Coordinates of C-alpha atoms in Angstrom, one line a residue:
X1062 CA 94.8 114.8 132.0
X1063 CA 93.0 117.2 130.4
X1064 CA 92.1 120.6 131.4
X1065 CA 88.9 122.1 132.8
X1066 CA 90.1 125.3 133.1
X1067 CA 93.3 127.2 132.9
X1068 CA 93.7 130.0 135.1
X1069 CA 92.0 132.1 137.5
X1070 CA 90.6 134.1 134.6
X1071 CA 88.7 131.1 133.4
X1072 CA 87.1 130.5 136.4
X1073 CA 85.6 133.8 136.8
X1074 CA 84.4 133.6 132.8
X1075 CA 82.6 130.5 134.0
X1076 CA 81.2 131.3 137.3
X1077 CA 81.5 135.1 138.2
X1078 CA 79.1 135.4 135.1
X1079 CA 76.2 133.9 137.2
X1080 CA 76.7 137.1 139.7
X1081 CA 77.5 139.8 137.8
X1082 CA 76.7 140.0 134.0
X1083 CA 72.7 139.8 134.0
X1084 CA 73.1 139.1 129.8
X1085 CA 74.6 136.2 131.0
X1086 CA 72.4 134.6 133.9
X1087 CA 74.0 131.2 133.6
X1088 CA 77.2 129.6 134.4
X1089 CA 79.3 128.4 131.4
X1090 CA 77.7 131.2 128.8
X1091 CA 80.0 132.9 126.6
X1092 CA 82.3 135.7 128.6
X1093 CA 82.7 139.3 127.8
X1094 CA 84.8 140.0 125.5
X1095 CA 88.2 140.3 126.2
X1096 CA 89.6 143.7 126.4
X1097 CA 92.4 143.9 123.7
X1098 CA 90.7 140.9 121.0
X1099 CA 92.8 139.0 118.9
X1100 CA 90.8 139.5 115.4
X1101 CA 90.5 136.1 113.8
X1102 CA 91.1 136.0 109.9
X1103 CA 89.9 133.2 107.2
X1104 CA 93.2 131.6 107.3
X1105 CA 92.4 131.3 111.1
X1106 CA 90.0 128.7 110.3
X1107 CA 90.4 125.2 109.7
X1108 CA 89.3 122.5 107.2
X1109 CA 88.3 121.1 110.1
X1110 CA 86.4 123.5 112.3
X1111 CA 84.5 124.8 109.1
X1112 CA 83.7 121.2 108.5
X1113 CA 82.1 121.3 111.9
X1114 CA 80.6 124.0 111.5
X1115 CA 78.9 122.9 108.6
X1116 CA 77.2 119.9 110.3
X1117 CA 75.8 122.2 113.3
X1118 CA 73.8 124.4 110.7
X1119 CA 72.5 121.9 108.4
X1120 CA 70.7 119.8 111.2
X1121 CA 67.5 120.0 111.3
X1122 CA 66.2 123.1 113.9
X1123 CA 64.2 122.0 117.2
X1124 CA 60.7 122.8 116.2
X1125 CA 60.9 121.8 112.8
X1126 CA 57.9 119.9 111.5
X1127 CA 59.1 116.9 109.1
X1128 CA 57.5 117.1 105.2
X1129 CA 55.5 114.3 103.6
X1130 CA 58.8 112.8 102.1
X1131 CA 60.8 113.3 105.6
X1132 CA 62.2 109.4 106.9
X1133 CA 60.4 110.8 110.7
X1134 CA 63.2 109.2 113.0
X1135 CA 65.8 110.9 111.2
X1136 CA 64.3 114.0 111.1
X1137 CA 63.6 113.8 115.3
X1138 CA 67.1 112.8 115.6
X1139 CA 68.4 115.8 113.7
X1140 CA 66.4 118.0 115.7
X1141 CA 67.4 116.7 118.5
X1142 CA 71.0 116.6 117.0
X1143 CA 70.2 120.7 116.5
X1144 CA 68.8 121.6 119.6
X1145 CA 72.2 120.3 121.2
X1146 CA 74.7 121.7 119.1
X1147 CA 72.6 125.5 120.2
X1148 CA 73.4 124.6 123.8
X1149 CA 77.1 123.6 122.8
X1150 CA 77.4 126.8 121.1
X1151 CA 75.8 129.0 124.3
X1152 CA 77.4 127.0 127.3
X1153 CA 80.5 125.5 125.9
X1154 CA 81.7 127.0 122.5
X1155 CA 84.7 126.4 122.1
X1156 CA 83.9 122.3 121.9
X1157 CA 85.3 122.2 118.7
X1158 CA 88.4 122.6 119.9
X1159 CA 88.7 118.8 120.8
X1160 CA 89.1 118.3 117.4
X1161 CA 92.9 119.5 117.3
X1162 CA 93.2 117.0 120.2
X1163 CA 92.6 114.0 118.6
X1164 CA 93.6 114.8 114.9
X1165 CA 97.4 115.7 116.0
X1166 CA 100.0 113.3 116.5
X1167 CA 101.0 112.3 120.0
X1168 CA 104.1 114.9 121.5
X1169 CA 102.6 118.2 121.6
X1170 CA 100.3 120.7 123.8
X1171 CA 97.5 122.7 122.0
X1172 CA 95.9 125.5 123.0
X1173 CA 92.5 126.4 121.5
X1174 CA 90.1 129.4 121.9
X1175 CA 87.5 128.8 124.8
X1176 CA 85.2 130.9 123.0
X1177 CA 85.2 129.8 119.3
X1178 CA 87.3 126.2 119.2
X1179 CA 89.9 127.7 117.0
X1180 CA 93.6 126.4 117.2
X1181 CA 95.7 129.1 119.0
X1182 CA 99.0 127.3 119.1
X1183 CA 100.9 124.1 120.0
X1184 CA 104.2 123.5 121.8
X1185 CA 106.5 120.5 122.0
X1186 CA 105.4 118.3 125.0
X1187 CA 109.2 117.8 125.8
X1188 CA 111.5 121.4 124.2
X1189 CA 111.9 125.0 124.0
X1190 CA 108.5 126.4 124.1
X1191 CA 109.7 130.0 123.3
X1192 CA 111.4 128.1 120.7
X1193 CA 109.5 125.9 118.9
X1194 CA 106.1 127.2 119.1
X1195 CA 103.5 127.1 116.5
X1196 CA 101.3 130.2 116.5
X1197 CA 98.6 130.3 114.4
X1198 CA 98.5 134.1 114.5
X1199 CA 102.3 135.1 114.6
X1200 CA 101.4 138.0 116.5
X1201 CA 100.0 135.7 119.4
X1202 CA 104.2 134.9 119.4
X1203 CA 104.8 138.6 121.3
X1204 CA 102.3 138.1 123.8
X1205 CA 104.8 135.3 125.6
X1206 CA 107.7 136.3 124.3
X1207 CA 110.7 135.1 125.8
X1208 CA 109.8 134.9 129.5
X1209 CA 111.1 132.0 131.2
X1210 CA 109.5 128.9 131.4
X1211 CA 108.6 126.3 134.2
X1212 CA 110.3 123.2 134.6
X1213 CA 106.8 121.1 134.7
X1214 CA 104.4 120.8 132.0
X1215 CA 101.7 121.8 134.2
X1216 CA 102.9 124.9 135.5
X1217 CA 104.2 125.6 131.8
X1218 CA 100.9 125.1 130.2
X1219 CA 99.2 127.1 132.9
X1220 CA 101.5 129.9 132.6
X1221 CA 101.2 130.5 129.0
X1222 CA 97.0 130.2 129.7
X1223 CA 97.7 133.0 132.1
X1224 CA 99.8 135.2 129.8
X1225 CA 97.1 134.1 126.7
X1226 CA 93.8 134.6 128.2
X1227 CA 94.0 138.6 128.5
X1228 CA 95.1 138.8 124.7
X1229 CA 92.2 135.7 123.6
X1230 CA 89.6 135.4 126.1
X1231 CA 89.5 132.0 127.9
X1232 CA 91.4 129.5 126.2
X1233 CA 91.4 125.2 126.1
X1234 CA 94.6 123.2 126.3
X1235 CA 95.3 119.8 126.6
X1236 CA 98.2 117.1 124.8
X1237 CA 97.4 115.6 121.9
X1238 CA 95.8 111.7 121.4
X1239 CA 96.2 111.5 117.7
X1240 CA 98.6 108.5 118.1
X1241 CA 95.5 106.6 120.1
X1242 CA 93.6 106.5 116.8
X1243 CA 95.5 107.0 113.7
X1244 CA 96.9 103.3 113.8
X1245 CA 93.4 101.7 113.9
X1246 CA 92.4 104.1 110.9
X1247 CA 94.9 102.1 109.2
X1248 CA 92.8 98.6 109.8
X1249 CA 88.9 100.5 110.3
X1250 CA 89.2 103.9 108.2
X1251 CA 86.9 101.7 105.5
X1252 CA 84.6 100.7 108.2
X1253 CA 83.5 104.0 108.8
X1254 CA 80.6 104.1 106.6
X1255 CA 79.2 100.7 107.5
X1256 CA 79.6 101.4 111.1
X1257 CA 77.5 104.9 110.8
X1258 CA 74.6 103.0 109.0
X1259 CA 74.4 100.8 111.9
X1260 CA 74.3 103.9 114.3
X1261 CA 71.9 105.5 112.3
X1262 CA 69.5 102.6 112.2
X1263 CA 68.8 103.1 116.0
X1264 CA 68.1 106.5 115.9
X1265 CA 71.9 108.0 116.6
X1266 CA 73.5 110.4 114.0
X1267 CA 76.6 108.2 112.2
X1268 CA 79.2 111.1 113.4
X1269 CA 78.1 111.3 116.8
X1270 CA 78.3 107.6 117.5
X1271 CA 81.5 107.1 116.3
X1272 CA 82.9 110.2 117.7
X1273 CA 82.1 108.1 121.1
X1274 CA 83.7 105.1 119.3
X1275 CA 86.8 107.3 119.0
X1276 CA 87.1 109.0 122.2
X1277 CA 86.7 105.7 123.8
X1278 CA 88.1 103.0 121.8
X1279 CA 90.4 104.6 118.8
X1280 CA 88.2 102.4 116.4
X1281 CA 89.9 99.4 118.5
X1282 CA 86.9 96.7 119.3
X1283 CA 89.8 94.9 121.6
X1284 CA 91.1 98.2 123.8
X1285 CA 90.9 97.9 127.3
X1286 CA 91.1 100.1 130.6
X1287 CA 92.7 100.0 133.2
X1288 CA 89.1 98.3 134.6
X1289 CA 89.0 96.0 131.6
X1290 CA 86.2 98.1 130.1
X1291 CA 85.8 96.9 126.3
X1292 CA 85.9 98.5 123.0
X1293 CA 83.7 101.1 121.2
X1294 CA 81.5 102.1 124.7
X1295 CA 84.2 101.0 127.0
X1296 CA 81.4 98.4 128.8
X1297 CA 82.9 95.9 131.4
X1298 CA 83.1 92.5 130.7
X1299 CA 80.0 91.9 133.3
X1300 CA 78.1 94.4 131.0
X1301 CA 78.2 92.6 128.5
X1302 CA 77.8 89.1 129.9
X1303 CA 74.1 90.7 131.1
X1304 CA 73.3 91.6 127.2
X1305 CA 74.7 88.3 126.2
X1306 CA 72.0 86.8 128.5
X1307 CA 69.3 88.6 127.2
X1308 CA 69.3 87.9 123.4
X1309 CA 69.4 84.5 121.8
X1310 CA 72.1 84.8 119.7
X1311 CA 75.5 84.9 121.2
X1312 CA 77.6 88.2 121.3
X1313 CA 81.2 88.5 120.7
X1314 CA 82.6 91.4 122.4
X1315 CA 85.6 92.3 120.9
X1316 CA 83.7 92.4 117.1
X1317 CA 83.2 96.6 116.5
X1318 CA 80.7 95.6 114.2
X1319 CA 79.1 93.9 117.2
X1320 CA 79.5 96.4 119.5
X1321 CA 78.4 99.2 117.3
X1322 CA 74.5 97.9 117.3
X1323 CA 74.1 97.6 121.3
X1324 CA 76.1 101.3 122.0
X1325 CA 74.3 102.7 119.1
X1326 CA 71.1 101.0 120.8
X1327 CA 71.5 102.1 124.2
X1328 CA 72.8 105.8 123.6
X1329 CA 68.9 105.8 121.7
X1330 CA 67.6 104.6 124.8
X1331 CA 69.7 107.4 127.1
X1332 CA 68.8 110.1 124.3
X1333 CA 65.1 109.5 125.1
X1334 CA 64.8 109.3 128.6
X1335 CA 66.6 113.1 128.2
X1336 CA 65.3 114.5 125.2
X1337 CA 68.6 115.2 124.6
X1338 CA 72.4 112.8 123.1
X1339 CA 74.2 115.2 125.8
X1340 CA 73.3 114.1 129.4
X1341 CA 72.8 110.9 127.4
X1342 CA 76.3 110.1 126.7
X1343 CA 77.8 111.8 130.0
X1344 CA 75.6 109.2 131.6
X1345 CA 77.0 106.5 129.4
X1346 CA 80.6 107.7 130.9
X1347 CA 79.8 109.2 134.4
X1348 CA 76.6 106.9 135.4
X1349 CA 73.3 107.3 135.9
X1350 CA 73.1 108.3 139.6
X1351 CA 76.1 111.1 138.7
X1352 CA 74.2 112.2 135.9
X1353 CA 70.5 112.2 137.7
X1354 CA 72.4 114.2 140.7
X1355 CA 73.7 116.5 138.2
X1356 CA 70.4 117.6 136.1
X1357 CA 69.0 117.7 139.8
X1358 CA 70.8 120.0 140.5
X1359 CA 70.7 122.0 137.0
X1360 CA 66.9 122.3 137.8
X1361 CA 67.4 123.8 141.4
X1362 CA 69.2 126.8 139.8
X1363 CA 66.6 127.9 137.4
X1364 CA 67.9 125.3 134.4
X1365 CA 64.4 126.0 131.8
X1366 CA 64.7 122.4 130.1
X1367 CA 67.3 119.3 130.0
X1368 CA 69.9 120.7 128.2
X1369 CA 70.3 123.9 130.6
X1370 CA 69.4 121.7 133.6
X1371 CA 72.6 119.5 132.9
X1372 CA 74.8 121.9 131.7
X1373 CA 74.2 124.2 134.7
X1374 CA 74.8 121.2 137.4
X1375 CA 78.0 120.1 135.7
X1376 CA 79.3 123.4 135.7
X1377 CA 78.2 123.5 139.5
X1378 CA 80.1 120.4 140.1
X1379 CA 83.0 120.8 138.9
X1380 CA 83.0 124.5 140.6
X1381 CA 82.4 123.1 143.7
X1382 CA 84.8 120.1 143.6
X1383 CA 87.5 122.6 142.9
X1384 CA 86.5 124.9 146.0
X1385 CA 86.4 122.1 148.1
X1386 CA 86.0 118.9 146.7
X1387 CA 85.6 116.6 150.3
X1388 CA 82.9 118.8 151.6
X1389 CA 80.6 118.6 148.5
X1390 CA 81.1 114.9 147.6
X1391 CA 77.9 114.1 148.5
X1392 CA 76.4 116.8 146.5
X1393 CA 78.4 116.0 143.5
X1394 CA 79.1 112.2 143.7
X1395 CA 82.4 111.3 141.3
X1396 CA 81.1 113.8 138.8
X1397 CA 84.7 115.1 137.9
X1398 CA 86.5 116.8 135.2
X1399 CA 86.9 114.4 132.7
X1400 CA 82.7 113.7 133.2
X1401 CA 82.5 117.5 132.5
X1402 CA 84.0 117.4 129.4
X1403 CA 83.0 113.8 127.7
X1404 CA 80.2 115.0 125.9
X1405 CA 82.0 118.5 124.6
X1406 CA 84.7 116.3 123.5
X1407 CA 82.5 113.6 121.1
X1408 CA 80.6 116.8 119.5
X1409 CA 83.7 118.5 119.0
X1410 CA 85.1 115.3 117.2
X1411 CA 82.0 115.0 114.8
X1412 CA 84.1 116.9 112.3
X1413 CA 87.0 114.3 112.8
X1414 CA 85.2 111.7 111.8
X1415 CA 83.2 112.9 108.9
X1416 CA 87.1 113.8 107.6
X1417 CA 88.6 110.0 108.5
X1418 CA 85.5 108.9 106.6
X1419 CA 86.4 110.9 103.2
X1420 CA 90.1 109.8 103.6
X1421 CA 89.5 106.2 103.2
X1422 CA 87.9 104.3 100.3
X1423 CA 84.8 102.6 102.1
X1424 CA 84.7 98.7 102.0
X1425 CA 81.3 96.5 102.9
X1426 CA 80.6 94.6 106.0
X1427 CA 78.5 91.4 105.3
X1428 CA 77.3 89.5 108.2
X1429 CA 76.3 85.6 108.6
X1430 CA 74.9 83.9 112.0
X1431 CA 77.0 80.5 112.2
X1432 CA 74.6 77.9 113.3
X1433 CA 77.4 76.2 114.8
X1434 CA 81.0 76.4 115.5
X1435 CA 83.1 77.5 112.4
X1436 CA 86.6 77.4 112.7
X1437 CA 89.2 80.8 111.4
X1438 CA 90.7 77.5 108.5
X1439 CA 87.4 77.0 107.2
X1440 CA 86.5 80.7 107.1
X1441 CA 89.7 81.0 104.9
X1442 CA 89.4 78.2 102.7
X1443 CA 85.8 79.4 102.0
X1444 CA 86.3 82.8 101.0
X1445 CA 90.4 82.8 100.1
X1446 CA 90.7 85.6 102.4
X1447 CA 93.9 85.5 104.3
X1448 CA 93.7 84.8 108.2
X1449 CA 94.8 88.2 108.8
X1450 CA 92.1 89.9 106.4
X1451 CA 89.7 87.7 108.3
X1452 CA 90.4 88.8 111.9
X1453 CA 90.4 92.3 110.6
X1454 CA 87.2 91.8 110.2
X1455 CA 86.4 89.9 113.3
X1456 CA 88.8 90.9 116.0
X1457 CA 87.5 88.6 118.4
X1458 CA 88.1 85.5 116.8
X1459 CA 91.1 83.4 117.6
X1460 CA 90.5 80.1 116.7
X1461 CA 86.4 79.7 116.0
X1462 CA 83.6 81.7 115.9
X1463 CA 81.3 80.2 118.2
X1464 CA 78.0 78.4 117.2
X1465 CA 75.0 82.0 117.3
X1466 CA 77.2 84.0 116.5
X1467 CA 78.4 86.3 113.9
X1468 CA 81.0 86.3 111.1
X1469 CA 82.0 89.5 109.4
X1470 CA 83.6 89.5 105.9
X1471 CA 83.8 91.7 102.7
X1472 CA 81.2 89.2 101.2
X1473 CA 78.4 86.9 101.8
X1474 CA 79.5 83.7 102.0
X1475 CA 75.6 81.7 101.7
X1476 CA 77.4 78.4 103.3
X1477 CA 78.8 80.2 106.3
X1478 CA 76.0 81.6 108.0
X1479 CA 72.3 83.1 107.0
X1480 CA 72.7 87.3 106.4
X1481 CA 72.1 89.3 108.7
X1482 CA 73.7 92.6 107.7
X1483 CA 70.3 94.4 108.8
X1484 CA 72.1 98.0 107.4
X1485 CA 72.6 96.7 103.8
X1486 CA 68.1 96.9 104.0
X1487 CA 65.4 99.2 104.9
X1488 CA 64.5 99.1 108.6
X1489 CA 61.4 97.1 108.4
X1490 CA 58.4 99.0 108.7
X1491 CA 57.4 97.5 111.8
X1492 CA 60.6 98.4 113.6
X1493 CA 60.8 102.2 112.4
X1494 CA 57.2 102.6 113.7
X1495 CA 58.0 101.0 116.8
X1496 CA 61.5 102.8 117.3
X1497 CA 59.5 106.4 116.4
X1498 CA 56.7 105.9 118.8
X1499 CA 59.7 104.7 121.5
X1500 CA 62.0 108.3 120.7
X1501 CA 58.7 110.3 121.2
X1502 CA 58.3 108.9 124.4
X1503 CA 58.5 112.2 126.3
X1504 CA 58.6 111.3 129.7
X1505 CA 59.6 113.1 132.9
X1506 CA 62.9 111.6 134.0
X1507 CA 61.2 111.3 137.5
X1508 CA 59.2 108.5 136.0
X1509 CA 61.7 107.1 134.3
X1510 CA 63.2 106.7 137.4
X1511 CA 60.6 105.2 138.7
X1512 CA 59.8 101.1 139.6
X1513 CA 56.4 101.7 137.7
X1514 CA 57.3 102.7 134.4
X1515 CA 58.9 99.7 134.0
X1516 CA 56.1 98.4 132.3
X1517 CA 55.9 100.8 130.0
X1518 CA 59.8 100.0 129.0
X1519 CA 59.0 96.0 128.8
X1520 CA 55.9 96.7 126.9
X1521 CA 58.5 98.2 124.0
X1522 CA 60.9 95.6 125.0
X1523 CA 58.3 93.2 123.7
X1524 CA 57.1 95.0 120.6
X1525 CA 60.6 95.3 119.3
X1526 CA 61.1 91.2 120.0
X1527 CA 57.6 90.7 118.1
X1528 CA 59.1 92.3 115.0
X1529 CA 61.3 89.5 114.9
X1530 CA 64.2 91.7 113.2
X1531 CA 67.8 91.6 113.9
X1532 CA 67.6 95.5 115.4
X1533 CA 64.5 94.7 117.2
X1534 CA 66.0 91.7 119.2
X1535 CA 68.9 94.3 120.1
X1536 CA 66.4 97.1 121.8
X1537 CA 64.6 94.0 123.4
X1538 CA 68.0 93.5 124.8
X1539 CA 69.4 96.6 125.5
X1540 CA 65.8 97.7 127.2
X1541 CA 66.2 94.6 129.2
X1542 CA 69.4 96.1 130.5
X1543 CA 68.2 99.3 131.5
X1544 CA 65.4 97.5 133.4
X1545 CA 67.4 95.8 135.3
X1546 CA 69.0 99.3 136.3
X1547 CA 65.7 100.9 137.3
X1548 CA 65.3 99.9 141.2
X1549 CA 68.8 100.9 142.7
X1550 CA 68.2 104.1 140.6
X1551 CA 64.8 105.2 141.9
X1552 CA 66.1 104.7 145.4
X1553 CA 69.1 106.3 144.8
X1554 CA 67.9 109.9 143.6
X1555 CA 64.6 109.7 145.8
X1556 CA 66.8 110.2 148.5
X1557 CA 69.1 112.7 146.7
X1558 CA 65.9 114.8 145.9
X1559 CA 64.2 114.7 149.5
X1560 CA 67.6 114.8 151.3
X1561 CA 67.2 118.3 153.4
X1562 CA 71.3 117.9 154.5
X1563 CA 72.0 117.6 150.4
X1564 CA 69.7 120.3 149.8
X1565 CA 71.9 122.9 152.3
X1566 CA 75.1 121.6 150.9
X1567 CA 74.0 122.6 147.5
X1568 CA 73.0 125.8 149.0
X1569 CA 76.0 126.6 150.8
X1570 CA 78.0 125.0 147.8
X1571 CA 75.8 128.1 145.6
X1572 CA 76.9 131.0 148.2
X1573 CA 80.6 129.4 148.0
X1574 CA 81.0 130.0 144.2
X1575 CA 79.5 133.4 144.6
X1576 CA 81.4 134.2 146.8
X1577 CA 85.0 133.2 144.8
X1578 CA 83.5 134.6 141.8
X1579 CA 83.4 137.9 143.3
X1580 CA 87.3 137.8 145.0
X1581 CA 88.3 137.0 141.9
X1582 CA 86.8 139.9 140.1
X1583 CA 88.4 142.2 142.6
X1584 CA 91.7 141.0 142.0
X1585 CA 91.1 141.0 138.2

């Protein structure tokens, strides 16, 4: 489970800033510093973070204006890529802490600065924590010395976020998942490069796609949850039958390669109804309606554009669910902690991947369309690939790969299916101007919610089918899904927005937090 905030002290950083720190107007900006600092050297900073660090300032800035040799998607997308690594930095910045998270073996704790992502320490899940602590600085060792220590984890790591957070500021801890991807990276650390080409062919930076890829599926095309949710964007089986029954080819789920296109296509389509990749991929995890409530309620306390407005409501939400999480449910939804932090925890693994990426040797992906049923022996005995080598490959075959669909291999076989490996070309010039025109789209989420500007979406739908290219006949798809999500959506957040009973509880839930806030301060 991971943490949304550690102590008392945390809270206050997050919302008693909204009451009393008028530098600070909005809930979730940086806190004051704290009042005895714990000076950060070079050797404090990691390969990692600096790595990080490195892709925030070489994006392209907000209001650029592209040159005459600029490819004009990828410079809107790195704009947009810019504009929300700024609002990382100013609500939540220490995201890049989620990078020591997933880049650790299973078996320990870390703890991370709140304020700057940098690794603080890391205990033993299961020992002596006095013991056999790692401490980055040695001098943060003193500061817990050799108190005693609670029996549960939970109360542990909360104590020692207690006895940090006057020495650091707010700090981030959480166990570590690095056992959920490094055995994939053994099979799919080549794929990397491939994979990102496909992102970035539908208008999503490589690293943030498969930073969601990782989060969600450890590079595994065949993970499942607990709800049977598949793969790289953790859709549900029904999900995927609806895009299988939009296109003409037929889709086989469990392929990465596969999945890569329609989650690459669909967090394009999320990233321009908000102008922005990070209510686009909390929706992806939390659901529209969550979402929708969410930047609602960012916009009723004061949020200038999409990125405050959703940054502000999720920090309302999960203030509010902690307060009193029954009486604000219908304020809130199932916007919960782990929604909170889903899109802080793919920007801060960005880093993470462009590292897996330079520690494996790359390898091609070709891709044929079998215009009928071709079963795993003749795939061997065509290419002299073992079977094993083969279903690397193409996780979701078993036996055949069914007639439509696609075969992935290190090489074109000609006699196996036509190519179709649409990231080994150019985008054709037809889909780029098409895709440009779409991601300039611009407008107000109210209409996107809306019935009517469903024609506007199926007039793209059919422009990207009439190009007659493999990526256009995935946005025909994928905009065929969202369609079909537009009428229980409208109705949905009409309601929420004109609902005078939600509009006290959000009002009462606003006086609540000021109110804590300002005990908590007097205790402090």
């Amino acid at each position: 489970m991971i943490s949304v905030r550690s102590s008392a002290a945390s809270f206050v950083a997050f919302v008693g800033l909204v009451v009393v720190v008028p530098s600070h107007p909005v809930a979730g900006q940086r806190p004051p510093a704290p009042a005895t600092p714990v000076v950060r050297t070079a050797a404090d900073v990691d390969p990692v973070e600096a790595e990080a660090l490195r892709i925030a300032r070489t994006a392209a800035p907000a209001d650029a204006v592209p040159g005459p040799g600029d490819d004009p998607v990828a410079f809107l997308v790195d704009a947009r890529m810019h504009g929300d690594v700024l609002a990382m930095e100013r609500y939540r910045p220490g995201f890049r802490f989620w990078t020591h998270v997933f880049s650790r073996p299973d078996g320990e704790v870390v703890y991370g600065s709140a304020e700057t992502g940098a690794l603080l320490a890391s205990f033993p899940s299961r020992g002596d924590w006095v013991r056999d602590g790692t401490w980055v600085n040695p001098a943060l060792a003193d500061v817990v010395g050799d108190r005693p220590m609670p029996r549960r984890l939970t109360d542990r790591r909360d104590l020692v976020a207690e006895v940090l957070e006057p020495v650091t500021g707010p700090v981030l801890h959480n166990p570590t998942r690095g056992d959920f991807v490094t055995p994939n990276l053994r099979l799919y650390g080549g794929f990397m490069e491939e994979w990102g080409r496909i992102y970035e062919r539908f208008g999503v930076p490589a690293e943030l796609g498969l930073a969601q890829a990782m989060i969600e599926s450890g590079f595994s095309g065949e993970v499942k949850s607990e709800a049977r949710a598949i793969g790289f964007c953790q859709w549900l089986p029904r999900n995927w039958r609806r895009l299988d029954g939009l296109t003409p080819q037929t889709i086989e789920v469990e392929n990465q390669t596969t999945q890569a296109a329609y989650c690459a296509a669909y967090l394009t389509v999320l990233a321009t109804k908000y102008g922005s990749f990070l209510p686009a991929l909390s929706e992806h995890h939390a659901g529209s309606t969550n979402v929708g409530r969410t930047v609602i309620n960012g916009g009723r306390m004061g949020g200038d554009d999409i990125r405050d407005r959703y940054l502000m409501g999720a920090q309302f939400a999960v203030d509010v669910r902690e307060l009193s999480p029954r009486t604000f449910s219908d304020v809130v939804g199932t916007y919960g902690p782990r929604s909170y932090r889903y899109a802080e925890m793919i920007f801060g693994n960005t880093a993470t991947v462009e590292r897996v990426r330079t520690l494996h040797e790359q390898e091609p992906i070709h891709a044929m369309r079998v215009q009928r049923d071709v079963s795993l022996s003749e795939v061997v005995r065509a290419t002299g690939l073992s079977e094993r080598e083969v279903k690397r490959f193409n996780p979701a075959l078993v036996r055949r790969v069914p007639r439509y669909a696609t075969l992935y291999l290190p090489m074109q076989v000609d006699d196996l299916g036509r190519d179709v490996a649409f990231w080994h070309r150019p985008a054709p010039a037809d889909f780029q101007e098409i895709l440009l025109d779409f991601l300039h789209l611009g407008a107000p989420l109210e209409e996107w919610d809306s019935p009517a500007f469903e024609s506007v979406l199926q007039g793209f739908r059919e422009r990207f089918r009439a190009t007659e290219s493999e990526e256009g006949r995935v946005m025909d798809a994928v905009l065929g899904y969202v369609i079909q999500e537009i009428p229980l959506l409208h109705r949905q957040l009409a309601e929420y927005r004109s609902d005078p009973q939600i509009g006290a509880l959000f009002e009462r839930g606003m006086q609540l937090r000021a109110t804590e806030a300002q005990r908590q301060l007097e205790r402090r």
